Coordinates of C-alpha atoms and ligand atoms in Angstrom, one line a residue:
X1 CA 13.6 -7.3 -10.4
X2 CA 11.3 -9.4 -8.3
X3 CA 14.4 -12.0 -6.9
X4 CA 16.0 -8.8 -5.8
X5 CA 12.7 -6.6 -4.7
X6 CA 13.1 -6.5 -0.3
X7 CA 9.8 -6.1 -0.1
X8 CA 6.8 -7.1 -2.3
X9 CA 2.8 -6.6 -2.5
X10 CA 0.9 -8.9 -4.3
X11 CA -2.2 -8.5 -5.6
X12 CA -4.8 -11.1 -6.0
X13 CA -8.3 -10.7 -7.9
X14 CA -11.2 -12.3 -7.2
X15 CA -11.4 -14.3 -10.9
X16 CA -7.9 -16.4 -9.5
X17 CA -9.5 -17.1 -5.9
X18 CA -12.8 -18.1 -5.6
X19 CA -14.2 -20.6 -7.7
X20 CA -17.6 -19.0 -10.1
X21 CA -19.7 -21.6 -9.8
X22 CA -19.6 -22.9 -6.0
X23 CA -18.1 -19.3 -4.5
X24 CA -15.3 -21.3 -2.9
X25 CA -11.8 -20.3 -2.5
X26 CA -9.7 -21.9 -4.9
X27 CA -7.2 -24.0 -1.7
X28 CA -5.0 -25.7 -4.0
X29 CA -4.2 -22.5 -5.7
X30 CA -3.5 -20.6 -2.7
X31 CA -1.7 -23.1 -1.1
X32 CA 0.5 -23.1 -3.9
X33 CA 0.4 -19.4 -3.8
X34 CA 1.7 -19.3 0.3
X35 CA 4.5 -21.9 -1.2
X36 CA 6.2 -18.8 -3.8
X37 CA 5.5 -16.7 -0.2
X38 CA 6.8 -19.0 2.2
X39 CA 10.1 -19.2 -0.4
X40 CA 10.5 -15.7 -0.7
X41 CA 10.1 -14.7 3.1
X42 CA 13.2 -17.3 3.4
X43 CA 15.0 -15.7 0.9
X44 CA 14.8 -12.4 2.8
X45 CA 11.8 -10.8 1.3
X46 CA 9.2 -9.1 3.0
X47 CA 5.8 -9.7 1.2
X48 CA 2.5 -8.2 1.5
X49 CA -1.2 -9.4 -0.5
X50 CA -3.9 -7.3 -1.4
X51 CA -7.0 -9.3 -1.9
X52 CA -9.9 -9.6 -3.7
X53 CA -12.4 -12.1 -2.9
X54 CA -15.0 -10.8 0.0
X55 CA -17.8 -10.1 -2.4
X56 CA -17.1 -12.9 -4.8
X57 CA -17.5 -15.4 -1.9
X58 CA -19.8 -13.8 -0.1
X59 CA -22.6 -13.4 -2.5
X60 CA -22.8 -16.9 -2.7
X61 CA -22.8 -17.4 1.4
X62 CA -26.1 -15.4 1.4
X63 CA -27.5 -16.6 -1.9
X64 CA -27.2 -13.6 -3.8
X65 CA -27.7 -12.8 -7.5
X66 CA -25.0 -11.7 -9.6
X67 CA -26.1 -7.9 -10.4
X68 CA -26.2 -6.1 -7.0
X69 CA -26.6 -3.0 -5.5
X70 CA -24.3 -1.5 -3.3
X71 CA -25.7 -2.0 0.0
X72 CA -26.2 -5.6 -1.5
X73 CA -22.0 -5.9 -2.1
X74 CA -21.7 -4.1 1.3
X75 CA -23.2 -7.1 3.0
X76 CA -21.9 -9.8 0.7
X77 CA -18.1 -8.1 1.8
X78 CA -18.9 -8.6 5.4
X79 CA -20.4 -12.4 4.9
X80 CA -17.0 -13.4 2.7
X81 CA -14.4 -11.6 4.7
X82 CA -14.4 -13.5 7.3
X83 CA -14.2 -17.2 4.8
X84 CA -11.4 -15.3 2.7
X85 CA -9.4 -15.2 5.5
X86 CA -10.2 -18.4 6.7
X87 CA -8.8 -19.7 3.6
X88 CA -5.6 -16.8 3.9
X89 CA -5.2 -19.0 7.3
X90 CA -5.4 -22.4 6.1
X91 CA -3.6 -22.0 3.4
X92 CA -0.1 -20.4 5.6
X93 CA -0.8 -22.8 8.0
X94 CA 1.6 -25.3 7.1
X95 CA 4.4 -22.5 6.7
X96 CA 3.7 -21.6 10.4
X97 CA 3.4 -18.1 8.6
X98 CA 1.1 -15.9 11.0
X99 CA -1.1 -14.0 8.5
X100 CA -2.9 -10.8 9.2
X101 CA -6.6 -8.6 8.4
X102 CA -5.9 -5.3 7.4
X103 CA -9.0 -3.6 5.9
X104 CA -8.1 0.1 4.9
X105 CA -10.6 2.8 3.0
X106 CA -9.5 5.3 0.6
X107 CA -9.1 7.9 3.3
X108 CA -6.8 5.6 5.6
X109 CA -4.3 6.0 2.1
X110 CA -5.1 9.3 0.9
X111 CA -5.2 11.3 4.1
X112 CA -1.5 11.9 6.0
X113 CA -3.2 11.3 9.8
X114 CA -4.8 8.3 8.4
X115 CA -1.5 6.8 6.4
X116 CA 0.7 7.7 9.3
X117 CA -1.2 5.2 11.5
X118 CA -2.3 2.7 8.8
X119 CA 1.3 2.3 7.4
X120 CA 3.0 2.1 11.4
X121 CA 0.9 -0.8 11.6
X122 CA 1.9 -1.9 8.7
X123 CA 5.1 -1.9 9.2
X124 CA 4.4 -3.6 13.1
X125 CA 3.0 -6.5 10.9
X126 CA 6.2 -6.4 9.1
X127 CA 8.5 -6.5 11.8
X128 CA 7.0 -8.9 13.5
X129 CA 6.9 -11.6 10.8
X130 CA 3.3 -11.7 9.6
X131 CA 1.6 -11.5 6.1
X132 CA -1.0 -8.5 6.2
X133 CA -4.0 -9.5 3.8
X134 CA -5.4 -6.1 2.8
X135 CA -8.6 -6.0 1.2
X136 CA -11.1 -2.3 1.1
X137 CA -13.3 -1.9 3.8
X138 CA -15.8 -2.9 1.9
X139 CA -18.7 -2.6 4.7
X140 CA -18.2 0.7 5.6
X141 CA -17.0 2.3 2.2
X142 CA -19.9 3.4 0.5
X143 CA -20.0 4.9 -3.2
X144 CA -18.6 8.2 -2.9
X145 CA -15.4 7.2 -0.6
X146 CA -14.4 3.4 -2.2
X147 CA -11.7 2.0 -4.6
X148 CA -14.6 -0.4 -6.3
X149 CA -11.1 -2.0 -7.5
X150 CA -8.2 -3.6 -5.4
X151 CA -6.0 -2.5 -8.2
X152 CA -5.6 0.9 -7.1
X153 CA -6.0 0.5 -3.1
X154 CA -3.0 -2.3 -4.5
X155 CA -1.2 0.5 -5.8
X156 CA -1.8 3.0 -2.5
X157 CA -0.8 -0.1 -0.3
X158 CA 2.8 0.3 -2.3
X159 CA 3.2 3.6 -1.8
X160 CA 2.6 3.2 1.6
X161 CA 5.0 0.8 2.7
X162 CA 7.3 2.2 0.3
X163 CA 7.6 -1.8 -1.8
X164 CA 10.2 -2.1 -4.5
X165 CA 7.6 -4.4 -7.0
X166 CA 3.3 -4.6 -7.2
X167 CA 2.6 -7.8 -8.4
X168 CA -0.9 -7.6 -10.5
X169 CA -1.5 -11.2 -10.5
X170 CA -4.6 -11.2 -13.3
X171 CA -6.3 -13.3 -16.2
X172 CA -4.9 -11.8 -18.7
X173 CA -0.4 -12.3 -19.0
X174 CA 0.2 -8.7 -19.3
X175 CA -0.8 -5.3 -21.8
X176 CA -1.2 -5.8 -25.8
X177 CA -1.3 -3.1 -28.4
X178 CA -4.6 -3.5 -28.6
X179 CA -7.3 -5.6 -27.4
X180 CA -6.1 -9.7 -27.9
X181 CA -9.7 -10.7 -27.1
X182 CA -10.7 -8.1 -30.2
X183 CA -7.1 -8.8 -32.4
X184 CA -5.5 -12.4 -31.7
X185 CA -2.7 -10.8 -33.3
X186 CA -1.8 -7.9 -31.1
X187 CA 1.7 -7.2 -29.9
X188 CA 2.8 -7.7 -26.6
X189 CA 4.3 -5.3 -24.7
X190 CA 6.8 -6.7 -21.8
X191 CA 8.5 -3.7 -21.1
X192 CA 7.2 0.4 -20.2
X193 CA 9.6 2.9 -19.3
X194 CA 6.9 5.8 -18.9
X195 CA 2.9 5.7 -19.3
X196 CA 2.3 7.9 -22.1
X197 CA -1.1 8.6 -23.4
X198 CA 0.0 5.9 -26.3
X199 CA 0.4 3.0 -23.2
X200 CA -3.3 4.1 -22.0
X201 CA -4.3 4.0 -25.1
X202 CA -3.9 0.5 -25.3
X203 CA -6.1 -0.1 -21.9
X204 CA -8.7 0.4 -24.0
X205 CA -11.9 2.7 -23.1
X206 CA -12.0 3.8 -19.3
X207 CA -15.8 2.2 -18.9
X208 CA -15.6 -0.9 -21.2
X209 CA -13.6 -3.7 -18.9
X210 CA -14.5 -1.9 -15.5
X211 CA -13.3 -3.2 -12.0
X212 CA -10.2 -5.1 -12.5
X213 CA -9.5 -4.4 -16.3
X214 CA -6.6 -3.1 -17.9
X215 CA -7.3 0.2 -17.5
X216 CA -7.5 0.2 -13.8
X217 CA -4.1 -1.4 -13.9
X218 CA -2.4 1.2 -15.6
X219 CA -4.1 3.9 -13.2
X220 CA -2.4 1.4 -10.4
X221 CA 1.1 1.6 -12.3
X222 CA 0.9 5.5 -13.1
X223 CA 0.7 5.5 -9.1
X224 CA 3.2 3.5 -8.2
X225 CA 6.2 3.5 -10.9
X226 CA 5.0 7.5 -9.6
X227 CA 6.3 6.1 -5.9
X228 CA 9.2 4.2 -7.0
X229 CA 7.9 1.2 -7.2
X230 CA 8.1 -1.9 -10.1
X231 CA 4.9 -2.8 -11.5
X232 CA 4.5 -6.1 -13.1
X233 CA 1.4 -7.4 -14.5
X234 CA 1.4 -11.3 -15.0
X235 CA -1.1 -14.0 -15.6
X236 CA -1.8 -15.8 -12.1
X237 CA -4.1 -19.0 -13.3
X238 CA -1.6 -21.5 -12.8
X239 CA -0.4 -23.0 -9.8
X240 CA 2.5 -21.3 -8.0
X241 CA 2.3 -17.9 -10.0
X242 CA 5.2 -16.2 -8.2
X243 CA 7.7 -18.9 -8.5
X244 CA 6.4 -18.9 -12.3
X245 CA 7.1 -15.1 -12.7
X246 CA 10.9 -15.2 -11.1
X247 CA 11.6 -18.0 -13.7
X248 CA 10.6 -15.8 -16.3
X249 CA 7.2 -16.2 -16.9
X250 CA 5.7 -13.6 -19.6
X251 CA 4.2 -10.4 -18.0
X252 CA 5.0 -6.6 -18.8
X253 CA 7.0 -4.7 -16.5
X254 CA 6.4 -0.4 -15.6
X255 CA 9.5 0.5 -14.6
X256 CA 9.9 2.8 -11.4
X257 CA 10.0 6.2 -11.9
X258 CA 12.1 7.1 -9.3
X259 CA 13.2 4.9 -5.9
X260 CA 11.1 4.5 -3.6
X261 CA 12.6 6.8 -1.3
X262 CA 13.8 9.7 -2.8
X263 CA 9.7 9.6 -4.3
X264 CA 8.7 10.3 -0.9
X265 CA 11.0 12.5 0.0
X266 CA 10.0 14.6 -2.8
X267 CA 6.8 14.2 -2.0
X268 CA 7.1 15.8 1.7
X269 CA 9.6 18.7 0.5
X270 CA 7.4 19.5 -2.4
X271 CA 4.2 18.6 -2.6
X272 CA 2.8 18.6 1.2
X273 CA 2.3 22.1 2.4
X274 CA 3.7 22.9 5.7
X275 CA 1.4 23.8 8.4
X276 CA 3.9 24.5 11.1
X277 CA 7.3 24.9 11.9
X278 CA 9.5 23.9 14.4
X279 CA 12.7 25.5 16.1
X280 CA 15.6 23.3 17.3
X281 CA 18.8 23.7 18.8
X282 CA 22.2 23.7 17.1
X283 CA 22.9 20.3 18.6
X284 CA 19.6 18.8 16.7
X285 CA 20.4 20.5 13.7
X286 CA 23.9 18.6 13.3
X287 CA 21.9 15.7 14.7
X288 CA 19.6 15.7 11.3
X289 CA 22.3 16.8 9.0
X290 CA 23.6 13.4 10.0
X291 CA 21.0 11.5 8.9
X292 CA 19.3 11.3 12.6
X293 CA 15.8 11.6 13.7
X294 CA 14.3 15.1 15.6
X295 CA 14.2 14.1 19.1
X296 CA 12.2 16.2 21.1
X297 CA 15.2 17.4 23.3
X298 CA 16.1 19.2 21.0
X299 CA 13.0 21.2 20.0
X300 CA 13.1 25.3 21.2
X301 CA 9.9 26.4 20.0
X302 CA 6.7 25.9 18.2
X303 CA 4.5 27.8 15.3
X304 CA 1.3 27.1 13.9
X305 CA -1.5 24.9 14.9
X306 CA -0.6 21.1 12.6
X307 CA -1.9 17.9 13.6
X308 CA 0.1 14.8 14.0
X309 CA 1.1 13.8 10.2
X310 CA 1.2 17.0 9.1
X311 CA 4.0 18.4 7.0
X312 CA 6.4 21.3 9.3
X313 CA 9.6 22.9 8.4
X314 CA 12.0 22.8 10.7
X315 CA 13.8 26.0 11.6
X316 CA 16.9 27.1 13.2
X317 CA 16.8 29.9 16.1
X318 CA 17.1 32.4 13.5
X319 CA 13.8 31.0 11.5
X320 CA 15.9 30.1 8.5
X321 CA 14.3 26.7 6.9
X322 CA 16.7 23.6 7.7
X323 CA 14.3 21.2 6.5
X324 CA 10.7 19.3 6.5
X325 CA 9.0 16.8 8.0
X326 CA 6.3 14.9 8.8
X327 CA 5.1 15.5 12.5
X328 CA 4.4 12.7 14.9
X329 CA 2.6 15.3 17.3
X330 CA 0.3 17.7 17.1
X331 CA 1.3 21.0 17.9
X332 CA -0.4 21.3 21.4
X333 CA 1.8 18.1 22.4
X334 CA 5.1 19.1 21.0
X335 CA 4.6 22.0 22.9
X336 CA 4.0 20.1 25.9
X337 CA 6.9 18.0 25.6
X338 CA 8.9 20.9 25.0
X339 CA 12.9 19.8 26.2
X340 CA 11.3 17.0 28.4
X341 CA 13.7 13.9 29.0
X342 CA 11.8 10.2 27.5
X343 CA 11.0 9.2 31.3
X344 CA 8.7 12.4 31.6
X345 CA 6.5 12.0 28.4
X346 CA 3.9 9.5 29.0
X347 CA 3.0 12.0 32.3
X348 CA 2.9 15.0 30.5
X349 CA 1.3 13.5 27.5
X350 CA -1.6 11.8 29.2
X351 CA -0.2 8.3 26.8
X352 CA 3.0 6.4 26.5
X353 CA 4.6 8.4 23.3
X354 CA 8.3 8.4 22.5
X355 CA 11.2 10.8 22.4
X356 CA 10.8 11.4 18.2
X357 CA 9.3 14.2 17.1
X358 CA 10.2 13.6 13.5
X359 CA 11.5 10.6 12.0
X360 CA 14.0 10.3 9.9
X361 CA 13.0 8.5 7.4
X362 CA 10.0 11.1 7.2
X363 CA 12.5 14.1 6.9
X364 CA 14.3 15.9 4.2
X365 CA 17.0 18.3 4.5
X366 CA 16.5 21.7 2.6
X367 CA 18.4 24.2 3.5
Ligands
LIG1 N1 -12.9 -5.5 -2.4 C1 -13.6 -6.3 -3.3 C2 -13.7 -7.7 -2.7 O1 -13.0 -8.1 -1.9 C3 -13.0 -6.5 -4.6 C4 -12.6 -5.3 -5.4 C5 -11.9 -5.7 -6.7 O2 -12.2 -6.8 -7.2 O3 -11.0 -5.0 -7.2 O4 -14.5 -8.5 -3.1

């Protein structure tokens, strides 16, 4: 599943990186960690890392103690950040593989304005051949608003870009029956086809193994088998941990619960409520029957007052429902660019924005 996967986020916890004792990035596992990268990029695949680390190295830049508050973990993020990546840099260096900072909060995946912007730049990274290295905002996310665990902004990050595997690279090889640390004989499990109450059962208690345990792991694979996405949990100690996993290395495997795309395609005919709706013209409704985008030359009116990432149905001249999307204007623009040509946008918009009102890929047909 993972030799075939187009695109791939790895995550990375802080027990794999950074060294206990001195607080120092762990090189010659990374390096051999942008290796499996560097090889699957030139096999075709597009791979993205969430990573753990900041507070880990951090706390030792400013000499901190072990137990902290949050303020405390606030600042230790901010002093390691900057060293993680450092090490990120060094250690893709030799691939000539530009890496890039992408430091999201819980809002940037949870609300649509937000997720529009964070995954199109995403995407840019993508596109243009770079590694984003995402890690929580850790400064600015206080208690209320944060992950606390990269498992779950892992799993958001997935959604997001729409990957086909989430990589949990851990210390532990996958999920047991129960606890092996408790029973040295429990059963492994390689393989879940749904996440029953049973499968969390096995996490163990919600509070006893806290950030990074098995039980945040699971949350991350209820959200993203959820999204069509792969989840495979694996042990990541040894050197190149990827390359280790395609030949077969143990690990349990969630299987997807649906693809990727027809998960978020459900999700915006179903579960986003429409704030809007759009009119188009005959010509645009043939246009998105086969399989284009909404262009805005093709818009007749507008109804309701959505912002930009909001869900609209999209209407024909009689109001009957054609379909749904997700908007890439506000309504106060899309009626300003109301059956404009491309050349006139950026004047009537105040800012250089293209002819699409709706993408395709963020558009379902319904009726
Ligand atoms: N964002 C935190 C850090 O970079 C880690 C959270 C986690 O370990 O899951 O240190």
């Amino acid at each position: 599943m993972l030799s075939v996967a187009k695109r791939v986020v790895v995550k990375i916890g802080s027990a794999l990186l950074v060294d206990p004792e001195s607080g120092a990035p762990a090189m010659a596992w990374l390096a051999s960690l942008a290796d499996d990268i560097a090889a699957m990029r030139e096999a075709g695949q597009q791979v993205l890392i969430v990573s753990s680390g900041a507070i880990a190295i951090g706390r030792h830049r400013l000499g901190l103690p072990k137990a902290l508050r949050l303020e405390q973990k606030q600042a230790a993020a901010a002093a390691g950040q900057s060293r993680l990546m450092a090490a990120y840099e060094r250690a893709f260096e030799p691939h000539s593989v530009p890496v890039a900072q992408a430091l999201l909060t819980a809002d940037d995946t949870e609300q649509r304005r937000r997720w529009l912007n964070a995954r199109a730049t995403l995407e840019a990274l993508l596109e243009l051949g770079a590694v984003p290295v995402i890690n929580e905002n850790d400064t600015v996310a206080t208690a209320e608003i944060r992950y606390g665990d990269n498992d779950r902004l892992a799993a958001r990050a997935a959604q997001m870009v729409s990957a086909d595997v989430l990589v949990l690279l851990s210390d532990i090889d996958g999920l047991y029956e129960s606890d092996p640390r408790l029973a040295p004989n429990a059963a492994f499990v390689a393989q879940v086809t749904a996440i029953t109450p049973a499968i969390e059962a096995m996490a163990g208690d919600p509070g006893a193994l806290g950030s990074g345990g098995m039980r945040t792991k699971i949350e991350a694979a209820k959200i993203a088998t959820g999204a069509g996405c792969a989840v495979v949990i694996t042990r990541g100690t040894t050197l190149h941990p990827l390359r280790g996993l395609m030949n077969g290395g143990r690990a349990t495997w969630f299987l997807p619960q649906a693809t990727a795309r027809a998960a978020y395609k459900s999700w915006i005919a179903g579960t986003l409520s429409p704030c809007g709706a759009i009119a188009i013209d005959a010509g645009a409704a043939n246009a998105l029957r086969g399989g284009k985008s909404l262009l805005v030359s093709g818009l007749i009116s507008i109804a309701g007052d959505f912002e930009k990432g909001d869900a609209v149905r999209i209407v024909d001249q009689a109001g009957a429902e054609i379909g749904r999307g997700i908007s890439r204007y506000d309504a106060a623009d899309a009626n300003r660019i109301r059956g404009l040509r491309s050349a006139d946008l950026p004047t009537a918009l105040g800012y250089a924005g293209g002819p699409v009102i709706i993408h395709a890929d963020d558009l379902v047909l319904t009726g």
